[in-house]
Short mmCIF file of C-alpha atoms in Angstrom, two decimals:
data_model
loop_
_atom_site.label_atom_id
_atom_site.label_comp_id
_atom_site.label_asym_id
_atom_site.label_seq_id
_atom_site.Cartn_x
_atom_site.Cartn_y
_atom_site.Cartn_z
CA MET A 1 9.83 32.48 43.83
CA SER A 2 10.26 29.06 42.25
CA THR A 3 13.42 28.25 40.41
CA GLN A 4 13.57 25.87 37.48
CA SER A 5 15.69 22.85 38.25
CA PRO A 6 18.66 22.38 35.94
CA PRO A 7 18.44 19.61 33.30
CA THR A 8 19.66 16.23 34.39
CA LEU A 9 22.65 14.52 32.87
CA TYR A 10 20.31 12.17 31.02
CA GLU A 11 18.36 15.07 29.49
CA LEU A 12 21.56 16.82 28.42
CA ALA A 13 22.84 13.64 26.82
CA LYS A 14 19.50 13.10 25.06
CA GLN A 15 19.50 16.66 23.69
CA SER A 16 23.01 16.12 22.40
CA LEU A 17 22.10 12.86 20.69
CA LEU A 18 18.95 14.32 19.14
CA SER A 19 20.91 17.28 17.83
CA GLY A 20 22.42 15.05 15.16
CA GLU A 21 25.94 16.33 15.74
CA THR A 22 28.80 14.18 14.46
CA ALA A 23 30.34 13.59 17.88
CA ALA A 24 27.02 12.60 19.32
CA SER A 25 26.29 10.32 16.35
CA ALA A 26 29.30 8.17 17.16
CA ALA A 27 27.90 7.55 20.64
CA LEU A 28 24.69 6.09 19.20
CA TYR A 29 26.44 2.77 18.50
CA ASP A 30 27.07 2.25 22.21
CA LEU A 31 23.56 3.05 23.50
CA PRO A 32 21.49 0.30 25.17
CA THR A 33 18.85 -0.93 22.72
CA GLN A 34 15.90 0.11 24.89
CA LEU A 35 17.22 3.66 25.23
CA PHE A 36 17.99 3.80 21.51
CA HIS A 37 14.43 2.72 20.76
CA GLU A 38 12.95 5.45 22.98
CA LEU A 39 15.17 8.14 21.45
CA PHE A 40 14.32 7.03 17.92
CA VAL A 41 10.57 7.30 18.54
CA GLU A 42 11.02 10.70 20.18
CA ALA A 43 13.13 11.95 17.28
CA PHE A 44 10.45 10.78 14.83
CA LEU A 45 7.55 12.42 16.66
CA GLU A 46 9.49 15.69 17.02
CA ASP A 47 10.57 15.79 13.35
CA ARG A 48 14.28 15.58 14.23
CA ASN A 49 15.13 14.46 10.71
CA GLU A 50 18.87 15.08 10.98
CA ALA A 51 19.00 12.96 14.12
CA LEU A 52 17.02 10.22 12.38
CA LYS A 53 19.56 10.16 9.54
CA ALA A 54 22.28 9.37 12.05
CA MET A 55 20.19 6.98 14.14
CA VAL A 56 19.10 4.80 11.22
CA GLN A 57 22.77 4.24 10.38
CA ALA A 58 23.35 2.94 13.92
CA TRP A 59 20.06 0.97 14.10
CA PRO A 60 20.81 -1.85 16.60
CA PHE A 61 18.11 -4.33 15.48
CA PRO A 62 18.14 -6.64 12.44
CA CYS A 63 14.80 -5.25 11.23
CA LEU A 64 13.19 -1.81 10.99
CA PRO A 65 9.35 -1.93 10.74
CA LEU A 66 9.13 1.34 8.87
CA ARG A 67 5.54 1.20 7.63
CA THR A 68 4.05 1.06 11.12
CA LEU A 69 6.42 3.79 12.29
CA MET A 70 4.82 6.22 9.83
CA ASP A 71 1.43 5.51 11.41
CA LEU A 72 2.53 6.89 14.79
CA ARG A 73 1.74 10.38 13.59
CA ILE A 74 -1.79 9.55 12.44
CA PRO A 75 -4.25 10.77 15.10
CA LYS A 76 -7.33 8.83 16.04
CA THR A 77 -9.66 11.72 15.17
CA PRO A 78 -10.31 12.99 11.61
CA LEU A 79 -8.22 15.89 10.37
CA TRP A 80 -9.05 18.96 8.34
CA VAL A 81 -7.83 18.78 4.76
CA PHE A 82 -4.94 21.21 5.26
CA GLU A 83 -3.85 19.33 8.41
CA GLN A 84 -3.92 16.05 6.52
CA ARG A 85 -1.77 17.53 3.77
CA ARG A 86 0.71 18.85 6.29
CA LEU A 87 0.87 15.42 7.94
CA GLU A 88 1.60 13.82 4.57
CA GLU A 89 4.34 16.37 3.91
CA ARG A 90 5.92 15.71 7.33
CA ASN A 91 5.91 11.96 6.81
CA LEU A 92 7.39 12.29 3.34
CA GLU A 93 10.14 14.59 4.60
CA THR A 94 10.98 12.17 7.42
CA PHE A 95 10.82 9.18 5.09
CA GLU A 96 13.25 10.79 2.67
CA ALA A 97 15.59 11.59 5.59
CA LEU A 98 15.52 7.96 6.71
CA LEU A 99 16.27 6.75 3.20
CA ASP A 100 19.12 9.23 3.00
CA GLY A 101 20.50 7.78 6.24
CA LEU A 102 20.21 4.27 4.79
CA ASP A 103 22.13 5.43 1.74
CA ARG A 104 24.97 6.53 3.98
CA GLN A 105 24.85 3.23 5.86
CA LEU A 106 25.01 1.22 2.63
CA SER A 107 28.03 3.21 1.50
CA GLN A 108 29.96 2.54 4.73
CA LYS A 109 32.87 0.14 4.26
CA VAL A 110 35.00 0.92 7.28
CA HIS A 111 32.87 -0.72 9.94
CA PRO A 112 30.77 -3.44 8.25
CA SER A 113 30.32 -5.27 11.58
CA ARG A 114 28.26 -2.36 12.84
CA ARG A 115 25.73 -2.74 10.05
CA ARG A 116 23.12 -4.68 11.99
CA LEU A 117 20.10 -3.67 9.93
CA ARG A 118 19.30 -6.35 7.37
CA VAL A 119 15.56 -5.97 6.76
CA LEU A 120 13.41 -2.92 6.11
CA ASP A 121 9.79 -3.96 6.67
CA TRP A 122 7.18 -1.99 4.72
CA ARG A 123 4.31 -4.34 5.63
CA ASP A 124 1.55 -3.46 8.05
CA VAL A 125 2.84 -5.79 10.78
CA HIS A 126 4.29 -5.71 14.28
CA ARG A 127 2.79 -2.43 15.41
CA ASP A 128 3.66 -3.36 18.97
CA PHE A 129 7.33 -2.94 18.12
CA TRP A 130 6.92 0.79 18.73
CA THR A 131 4.82 0.49 21.89
CA SER A 132 6.43 -2.46 23.70
CA ARG A 133 9.90 -3.83 24.29
CA PRO A 134 11.51 -4.11 20.84
CA GLY A 135 13.45 -7.23 21.72
CA THR A 136 10.25 -9.28 21.79
CA VAL A 137 9.65 -8.55 18.10
CA ARG A 138 13.18 -8.96 16.82
CA VAL A 139 13.07 -12.74 16.35
CA ALA A 140 9.75 -12.61 14.48
CA HIS A 141 11.15 -10.08 12.05
CA SER A 142 14.31 -12.06 11.50
CA GLY A 143 12.26 -15.18 10.87
CA ASP A 144 10.09 -13.41 8.32
CA ALA A 145 13.12 -12.17 6.46
CA SER A 146 14.87 -15.52 6.35
CA SER A 147 11.77 -17.38 5.22
CA GLU A 148 11.20 -14.91 2.43
CA GLU A 149 14.74 -15.19 1.15
CA THR A 150 15.24 -18.93 1.50
CA GLY A 151 11.86 -19.55 -0.12
CA GLU A 152 13.10 -18.31 -3.49
CA ARG A 153 13.65 -20.81 -6.22
CA GLY A 154 16.00 -20.92 -9.19
CA PRO A 155 19.65 -19.79 -9.31
CA ARG A 156 21.07 -18.45 -6.07
CA LYS A 157 21.26 -14.67 -6.13
CA LYS A 158 23.90 -12.49 -4.60
CA LYS A 159 22.85 -11.69 -1.05
CA PRO A 160 21.76 -8.04 -0.83
CA SER A 161 23.05 -5.60 1.75
CA LEU A 162 19.44 -4.75 2.63
CA THR A 163 16.17 -6.59 2.06
CA VAL A 164 12.89 -4.70 1.87
CA LEU A 165 9.69 -6.64 2.67
CA ALA A 166 6.43 -5.17 1.36
CA GLN A 167 2.85 -5.84 0.37
CA LEU A 168 2.31 -3.41 -2.47
CA HIS A 169 -0.97 -1.64 -3.23
CA PHE A 170 -1.33 0.44 -6.39
CA GLU A 171 -4.54 2.40 -5.97
CA SER A 172 -6.00 5.12 -8.17
CA CYS A 173 -8.13 6.82 -5.54
CA SER A 174 -7.28 5.89 -1.99
CA THR A 175 -7.91 7.11 1.52
CA TYR A 176 -4.34 5.99 2.17
CA ALA A 177 -2.84 8.59 -0.18
CA ASN A 178 -0.08 9.22 2.34
CA HIS A 179 1.12 5.63 2.15
CA ASP A 180 0.77 5.67 -1.65
CA ALA A 181 3.19 8.60 -1.90
CA LEU A 182 5.60 6.93 0.51
CA GLN A 183 5.38 3.66 -1.40
CA VAL A 184 6.24 5.41 -4.68
CA CYS A 185 9.18 7.09 -2.95
CA LEU A 186 10.38 3.73 -1.61
CA LEU A 187 10.09 1.99 -4.98
CA LYS A 188 12.01 4.70 -6.78
CA TRP A 189 14.71 4.55 -4.10
CA VAL A 190 15.04 0.77 -4.38
CA ARG A 191 15.08 0.86 -8.18
CA LYS A 192 18.22 3.01 -8.16
CA ARG A 193 19.95 0.59 -5.75
CA ARG A 194 18.91 -2.82 -7.04
CA ALA A 195 22.43 -4.21 -6.67
CA ALA A 196 22.49 -3.57 -2.92
CA VAL A 197 18.77 -3.53 -2.05
CA HIS A 198 16.24 -6.25 -2.92
CA LEU A 199 12.53 -5.57 -2.54
CA LEU A 200 10.43 -8.70 -1.92
CA SER A 201 6.66 -8.46 -2.11
CA GLU A 202 4.62 -11.56 -1.42
CA LYS A 203 1.37 -9.87 -2.45
CA VAL A 204 0.60 -7.16 -5.03
CA THR A 205 -2.83 -5.54 -5.37
CA ILE A 206 -3.62 -3.28 -8.32
CA THR A 207 -6.77 -1.16 -8.63
CA SER A 208 -5.14 1.66 -10.57
CA CYS A 209 -5.83 2.27 -14.24
CA ALA A 210 -2.37 3.82 -14.72
CA VAL A 211 -0.91 0.50 -15.87
CA PHE A 212 2.22 1.87 -17.50
CA HIS A 213 3.13 3.71 -14.29
CA VAL A 214 2.57 0.53 -12.27
CA VAL A 215 4.71 -1.55 -14.62
CA LYS A 216 7.50 1.01 -14.30
CA LEU A 217 7.37 0.88 -10.50
CA LEU A 218 7.34 -2.92 -10.53
CA ARG A 219 10.85 -2.85 -11.98
CA ALA A 220 12.05 -2.22 -8.44
CA VAL A 221 10.55 -5.52 -7.25
CA GLN A 222 12.11 -8.98 -7.34
CA LEU A 223 9.23 -10.38 -9.38
CA ASP A 224 10.00 -13.98 -8.48
CA SER A 225 9.19 -13.14 -4.84
CA ILE A 226 5.54 -12.42 -5.69
CA ARG A 227 3.10 -15.18 -4.70
CA GLU A 228 -0.21 -13.32 -4.98
CA VAL A 229 -1.43 -10.83 -7.58
CA HIS A 230 -4.83 -9.16 -7.35
CA VAL A 231 -5.83 -7.08 -10.39
CA LEU A 232 -9.17 -5.35 -9.88
CA SER A 233 -9.40 -2.67 -12.52
CA ASP A 234 -11.22 -1.96 -15.76
CA TRP A 235 -8.22 -2.06 -18.11
CA THR A 236 -8.08 -1.40 -21.83
CA ARG A 237 -6.54 -3.74 -24.35
CA GLU A 238 -3.38 -1.60 -24.39
CA SER A 239 -3.17 -1.83 -20.62
CA MET A 240 -3.46 -5.59 -20.74
CA ARG A 241 -0.78 -5.78 -23.40
CA ALA A 242 1.59 -3.85 -21.13
CA PHE A 243 0.92 -5.81 -17.94
CA VAL A 244 0.29 -9.43 -18.84
CA PRO A 245 3.91 -10.15 -19.93
CA GLN A 246 4.96 -9.28 -16.38
CA LEU A 247 3.15 -12.40 -15.20
CA LYS A 248 5.69 -14.57 -16.98
CA LYS A 249 8.44 -13.13 -14.79
CA MET A 250 6.55 -14.02 -11.59
CA LYS A 251 7.90 -17.58 -11.56
CA ASN A 252 6.62 -18.37 -8.05
CA LEU A 253 3.15 -16.92 -8.50
CA HIS A 254 0.74 -19.05 -6.47
CA THR A 255 -2.50 -17.02 -6.57
CA PHE A 256 -3.87 -14.83 -9.35
CA ARG A 257 -7.07 -12.81 -8.94
CA PHE A 258 -8.41 -10.85 -11.86
CA GLY A 259 -11.64 -8.91 -12.21
CA SER A 260 -13.68 -5.85 -13.09
CA MET A 261 -13.69 -6.23 -16.87
CA ASP A 262 -17.46 -5.95 -16.98
CA PRO A 263 -19.22 -8.18 -19.53
CA ASP A 264 -21.88 -5.45 -19.84
CA LYS A 265 -19.27 -3.04 -21.21
CA TYR A 266 -17.21 -5.39 -23.36
CA TYR A 267 -18.99 -7.46 -25.96
CA SER A 268 -16.67 -7.26 -28.97
CA PRO A 269 -15.87 -10.75 -30.36
CA SER A 270 -12.40 -9.57 -31.41
CA LYS A 271 -11.58 -8.39 -27.87
CA ASN A 272 -12.92 -11.65 -26.46
CA LYS A 273 -10.65 -13.64 -28.74
CA TRP A 274 -7.56 -11.50 -28.09
CA HIS A 275 -7.85 -11.52 -24.29
CA SER A 276 -8.54 -15.25 -24.03
CA ARG A 277 -5.56 -15.98 -26.29
CA ILE A 278 -3.09 -13.74 -24.46
CA TYR A 279 -4.20 -15.01 -21.05
CA ALA A 280 -4.06 -18.61 -22.20
CA TYR A 281 -0.48 -18.11 -23.36
CA HIS A 282 0.85 -16.50 -20.18
CA LEU A 283 -1.20 -18.43 -17.61
CA GLY A 284 -0.12 -21.66 -19.23
CA GLN A 285 3.52 -20.78 -18.58
CA MET A 286 3.02 -20.10 -14.86
CA GLN A 287 3.69 -23.62 -13.69
CA SER A 288 3.60 -22.67 -10.01
CA LEU A 289 0.06 -21.22 -10.18
CA ARG A 290 -2.27 -23.01 -7.76
CA GLU A 291 -5.19 -20.61 -7.29
CA LEU A 292 -7.07 -18.78 -10.04
CA HIS A 293 -9.90 -16.37 -9.23
CA ILE A 294 -11.69 -14.60 -12.10
CA ASP A 295 -14.50 -12.18 -11.28
CA LYS A 296 -16.68 -10.22 -13.69
CA VAL A 297 -14.55 -10.80 -16.78
CA PHE A 298 -16.08 -10.61 -20.24
CA PHE A 299 -13.81 -12.90 -22.27
CA LEU A 300 -14.37 -16.26 -20.56
CA GLU A 301 -17.42 -17.40 -22.49
CA GLY A 302 -16.51 -20.52 -24.45
CA LYS A 303 -12.77 -19.91 -23.89
CA LEU A 304 -11.90 -21.86 -20.74
CA HIS A 305 -10.35 -24.63 -22.84
CA LYS A 306 -7.79 -22.14 -24.15
CA ILE A 307 -6.90 -20.77 -20.72
CA PHE A 308 -6.54 -24.23 -19.16
CA ARG A 309 -4.89 -25.94 -22.13
CA ASN A 310 -1.40 -26.04 -20.61
CA GLN A 311 -2.21 -25.21 -17.02
CA LYS A 312 -0.98 -27.56 -14.31
CA PRO A 313 -3.52 -28.81 -11.73
CA LEU A 314 -4.99 -26.06 -9.55
CA GLU A 315 -5.96 -26.22 -5.89
CA ALA A 316 -8.58 -23.45 -6.05
CA LEU A 317 -10.72 -22.13 -8.90
CA SER A 318 -13.23 -19.29 -8.64
CA LEU A 319 -15.41 -18.08 -11.52
CA SER A 320 -17.82 -15.27 -10.65
CA ALA A 321 -20.21 -13.07 -12.63
CA SER A 322 -18.57 -13.95 -15.94
CA PRO A 323 -20.42 -15.35 -18.96
CA LEU A 324 -19.89 -19.09 -19.43
CA LYS A 325 -21.16 -21.71 -21.82
CA GLU A 326 -22.02 -25.27 -20.98
CA SER A 327 -18.96 -26.30 -22.97
CA ASP A 328 -16.85 -24.49 -20.36
CA LEU A 329 -18.24 -26.65 -17.56
CA LYS A 330 -17.73 -29.75 -19.70
CA HIS A 331 -14.11 -28.77 -20.20
CA LEU A 332 -13.65 -28.49 -16.42
CA ILE A 333 -14.83 -32.10 -16.21
CA GLN A 334 -12.38 -33.32 -18.83
CA CYS A 335 -9.24 -31.25 -18.27
CA PRO A 336 -6.48 -32.34 -15.82
CA THR A 337 -6.37 -28.79 -14.40
CA THR A 338 -9.18 -29.67 -11.98
CA ASN A 339 -7.95 -33.15 -10.98
CA GLN A 340 -6.65 -31.93 -7.61
CA LEU A 341 -9.10 -29.11 -6.97
CA LYS A 342 -9.74 -28.43 -3.26
CA SER A 343 -11.86 -25.30 -3.67
CA LEU A 344 -14.46 -24.52 -6.33
CA THR A 345 -16.48 -21.31 -6.46
CA LEU A 346 -19.22 -20.72 -9.01
CA ARG A 347 -20.98 -17.47 -8.26
CA MET A 348 -23.68 -15.43 -10.03
CA PHE A 349 -24.47 -17.82 -12.89
CA SER A 350 -27.91 -18.71 -14.15
CA MET A 351 -28.67 -22.41 -14.18
CA GLU A 352 -31.18 -21.73 -16.96
CA SER A 353 -28.20 -21.72 -19.35
CA PHE A 354 -26.84 -25.09 -18.24
CA ASN A 355 -27.86 -28.69 -18.04
CA LEU A 356 -27.96 -29.72 -14.39
CA ASP A 357 -26.38 -33.07 -15.27
CA THR A 358 -23.24 -31.25 -16.43
CA LEU A 359 -22.85 -29.55 -13.05
CA LEU A 360 -23.52 -32.82 -11.23
CA ALA A 361 -20.85 -34.57 -13.32
CA LEU A 362 -18.35 -31.84 -12.42
CA LEU A 363 -19.13 -32.09 -8.71
CA ASP A 364 -18.94 -35.88 -8.87
CA LYS A 365 -15.46 -35.66 -10.41
CA LEU A 366 -14.30 -33.38 -7.59
CA SER A 367 -16.07 -35.21 -4.74
CA GLY A 368 -12.89 -36.88 -3.51
CA THR A 369 -10.80 -33.69 -3.21
CA LEU A 370 -13.14 -30.74 -2.57
CA GLU A 371 -12.80 -29.02 0.80
CA THR A 372 -14.66 -25.82 -0.14
CA LEU A 373 -17.69 -25.62 -2.41
CA VAL A 374 -19.40 -22.31 -3.15
CA LEU A 375 -22.52 -22.22 -5.35
CA GLU A 376 -23.88 -18.73 -4.73
CA ARG A 377 -26.55 -16.93 -6.75
CA CYS A 378 -26.71 -19.58 -9.41
CA GLY A 379 -30.48 -19.53 -9.77
CA PHE A 380 -30.97 -22.79 -7.87
CA THR A 381 -34.49 -23.82 -6.97
CA ASP A 382 -35.76 -26.60 -4.73
CA SER A 383 -35.35 -29.21 -7.47
CA HIS A 384 -31.72 -28.22 -8.10
CA ILE A 385 -30.81 -28.43 -4.41
CA LEU A 386 -32.48 -31.81 -3.96
CA ALA A 387 -30.69 -33.14 -7.06
CA ILE A 388 -27.29 -32.01 -5.73
CA LEU A 389 -27.69 -33.70 -2.33
CA PRO A 390 -26.54 -37.21 -3.42
CA VAL A 391 -23.34 -35.78 -4.95
CA LEU A 392 -22.85 -33.58 -1.89
CA HIS A 393 -22.91 -36.69 0.29
CA ARG A 394 -19.94 -38.08 -1.65
CA CYS A 395 -17.82 -34.99 -0.91
CA SER A 396 -16.20 -36.64 2.09
CA GLN A 397 -13.51 -33.97 2.53
CA LEU A 398 -15.86 -30.99 2.40
CA LYS A 399 -15.26 -28.44 5.18
CA THR A 400 -17.07 -25.35 3.88
CA PHE A 401 -20.27 -25.24 1.83
CA SER A 402 -22.22 -22.19 0.65
CA CYS A 403 -25.33 -21.94 -1.49
CA PHE A 404 -26.24 -18.42 -0.40
CA GLY A 405 -28.36 -16.33 -2.76
CA ASN A 406 -30.52 -19.12 -4.20
CA ARG A 407 -34.32 -19.20 -3.96
CA ILE A 408 -35.39 -22.24 -2.00
CA SER A 409 -38.24 -23.01 0.35
CA LEU A 410 -38.10 -23.55 4.10
CA CYS A 411 -38.85 -27.24 3.65
CA THR A 412 -35.90 -27.71 1.28
CA LEU A 413 -33.63 -25.67 3.54
CA ARG A 414 -34.45 -27.91 6.49
CA VAL A 415 -33.61 -31.00 4.41
CA LEU A 416 -30.36 -29.37 3.25
CA LEU A 417 -29.38 -28.52 6.82
CA TRP A 418 -29.97 -32.08 8.01
CA GLU A 419 -28.18 -33.68 5.07
CA SER A 420 -25.16 -31.38 5.07
CA ALA A 421 -24.77 -31.85 8.83
CA GLY A 422 -24.11 -35.51 8.05
CA LEU A 423 -20.81 -34.56 6.37
CA SER A 424 -18.29 -35.40 9.08
CA GLN A 425 -15.65 -32.86 7.95
CA LEU A 426 -18.06 -29.95 7.42
CA THR A 427 -17.45 -27.08 9.85
CA HIS A 428 -19.06 -24.07 8.15
CA GLY A 429 -22.30 -23.84 6.18
CA LEU A 430 -23.69 -20.69 4.53
CA TYR A 431 -27.33 -20.99 3.46
CA PRO A 432 -30.00 -18.69 1.99
CA ALA A 433 -32.93 -17.43 4.00
CA PRO A 434 -35.92 -19.35 2.58
CA LEU A 435 -38.58 -17.80 0.37
CA GLU A 436 -40.95 -17.62 3.33
CA SER A 437 -38.72 -14.84 4.75
CA TYR A 438 -39.56 -12.34 2.00
CA ASN A 439 -42.52 -10.22 1.06
CA SER A 440 -43.56 -11.82 -2.21
CA LYS A 441 -45.99 -8.97 -2.98
CA ILE A 442 -43.14 -6.48 -3.23
CA SER A 443 -39.98 -8.36 -4.14
CA HIS A 444 -38.29 -11.62 -3.26
CA THR A 445 -35.36 -9.57 -1.96
CA VAL A 446 -37.33 -7.53 0.60
CA VAL A 447 -37.44 -9.17 4.01
CA ASP A 448 -40.80 -9.40 5.74
CA THR A 449 -39.99 -8.76 9.38
CA ASP A 450 -42.68 -10.89 10.97
CA SER A 451 -42.22 -13.76 8.54
CA PHE A 452 -38.46 -13.80 8.97
CA VAL A 453 -38.76 -13.97 12.76
CA MET A 454 -41.12 -16.92 12.45
CA VAL A 455 -38.80 -18.67 9.99
CA CYS A 456 -35.84 -18.17 12.33
CA ALA A 457 -37.81 -19.63 15.22
CA ARG A 458 -38.59 -22.77 13.20
CA LEU A 459 -34.99 -23.07 12.05
CA ALA A 460 -33.74 -22.69 15.60
CA ARG A 461 -35.33 -26.00 16.55
CA VAL A 462 -33.48 -27.70 13.69
CA LEU A 463 -30.16 -25.99 14.38
CA LYS A 464 -30.17 -26.94 18.07
CA LYS A 465 -30.10 -30.60 17.07
CA LEU A 466 -27.16 -30.29 14.67
CA ARG A 467 -23.54 -30.94 15.59
CA PRO A 468 -22.34 -28.29 18.09
CA SER A 469 -19.14 -27.82 16.09
CA LEU A 470 -21.02 -26.95 12.88
CA ARG A 471 -21.11 -23.21 12.29
CA VAL A 472 -24.29 -22.29 10.43
CA GLN A 473 -25.13 -18.95 8.83
CA ILE A 474 -28.48 -18.01 7.28
CA CYS A 475 -28.28 -15.15 4.80
CA THR A 476 -30.80 -12.72 3.34
CA TYR A 477 -30.55 -10.67 0.17
CA PHE A 478 -31.55 -7.51 1.99
CA CYS A 479 -28.48 -7.39 4.22
CA ILE A 480 -26.09 -7.04 1.29
CA TRP A 481 -27.04 -3.40 0.82
CA CYS A 482 -27.62 -2.50 4.46
CA MET A 483 -24.75 -0.32 5.73
CA ASN A 484 -25.65 -0.89 9.38
CA CYS A 485 -25.10 -4.61 8.90
CA ARG A 486 -21.49 -3.98 7.93
CA LEU A 487 -20.62 -2.33 11.22
CA TYR A 488 -19.94 -5.71 12.80
CA GLY A 489 -16.79 -5.91 10.70
CA LEU A 490 -17.66 -9.15 8.90
CA ASP A 491 -18.02 -9.90 5.21
CA PRO A 492 -20.94 -7.82 3.88
CA SER A 493 -22.76 -10.75 2.34
CA GLY A 494 -25.85 -10.60 4.51
CA LYS A 495 -25.25 -13.34 7.06
CA TRP A 496 -27.26 -14.27 10.10
CA GLU A 497 -25.14 -16.50 12.27
CA VAL A 498 -26.55 -19.03 14.70
CA THR A 499 -24.10 -20.26 17.30
CA GLU A 500 -24.79 -22.52 20.25
CA GLU A 501 -25.71 -19.48 22.35
CA TYR A 502 -27.45 -17.76 19.43
CA ARG A 503 -25.24 -14.72 19.93
CA TYR A 504 -22.04 -13.24 18.60
CA PRO A 505 -19.14 -12.88 21.00
CA GLY A 506 -19.80 -9.80 23.08
CA GLY A 507 -23.55 -10.33 23.17
CA GLN A 508 -24.41 -8.77 19.80
CA PRO A 509 -27.72 -9.94 18.28
CA VAL A 510 -27.30 -12.73 15.78
CA CYS A 511 -29.29 -11.23 12.90
CA TYR A 512 -27.57 -8.85 10.53
CA CYS A 513 -30.88 -7.35 9.38
CA CYS A 514 -30.91 -4.31 11.63
CA GLU A 515 -34.70 -4.03 11.58
CA VAL A 516 -35.10 -7.60 12.80
CA SER A 517 -32.04 -7.99 14.98
CA ARG A 518 -33.61 -6.83 18.25
CA ARG A 519 -36.60 -9.13 17.92
CA ILE A 520 -34.49 -12.17 17.09
CA HIS A 521 -32.12 -11.32 19.92
CA ASP A 522 -35.05 -11.31 22.33
CA MET A 523 -36.33 -14.60 20.96
CA PHE A 524 -32.98 -16.45 21.14
CA SER A 525 -31.59 -14.98 24.36
CA TRP A 526 -32.51 -17.91 26.58
#
């Protein structure tokens, strides 16, 4: 008859510490950091919320990567709906317990020297903190915190007792509903403690239509810590009126992305005038803005001069799928906003509406500063590409060039490849598959398998003679909608990459078109 061995002294001590008793809690301050780390993870996985309240008060590291801690409970396999809900409830209960423990820590005045925790990290970083030795991550966290705080401009603020680092996502319908609920809980907690807790968020992404709710939650954030704002939502005029004034408070805003106000849905002249005026007013006051990306926005047409009237020089400008007039391009030539432009993106515009000389004049103005030039789906033909080549040669700083999505012939593509390879700084080129790759009897967007393989074979001879350091990608229209092509984890823009070995790392075939990939792999696998 076997007898169960009695628990060891270590196990008894661990049970006592995890019990959350007051006497045991006092001993937490004297635990070795590695042992403390192991006990904390165990308490989290076992839902020992009372123990976690005590342990977070005695946290021995300067930073607590809380966001990645909540992911420890997420299994690798999909869950049933009721299991997922229960998981969300468990995480929320634990999260509230941890915040309650932090409240108690913040209220402690007897032993301030024991308060080692300075930064609560709600970013998706340093996952290895929970799986490796925590000491190896401590310095990186401390560095992140100090850089965030010392990077602030303006009057010196009172140093908070606790700094929260976050990258906020406000999503209407999200697969990360669990993190959305936790984020709301965190923001409400911080808002009530703004004197002692400062929440810094370098990047804010908004896809929610509940603008008034988002604005309310943003009151918990130190708005001058925000450097990037991405707004991708179909907002009403009332929504815009509520949100846009918040931009003025983001004094260190570096990058602003705005989109999804579809020109096909909004065509009212009065709305066009109102939006361009209100954006012109607020964007003009953001003197730190360096990157502006506008995608699928209805109110740009003929209004760029208003938006850029008071704007300081930008480093990056992206205008995509938004109606423009030729006067808008002419204004970009004349205004000082583009004098120092390093990146220009013009995407999904029809050249039938513009004089080619206007575009050439704009590119000529920027030829001394441009490092990235994107001219995608602009309706370019062979004559347009050939006309651009002389100006392209003068772009001596150009590192990335893309003209994907334009209809050009194989002959013109070969000339473009040779000429662009002559740019000494160019490292990445993104080009369209030539017209000979498609089945013209059906549609210019449907790839003809046999023709595409032949085109690739002819291009291979050209590409082998280019600079080895030049990364070239040939793109087809068809791949944009092919789900299989997205499984490689790259940007779903339909790219076929040709490297020196004509393979991706790991031996994957180089063509994203799944129907053609095997045949091209066989052809280029020498």
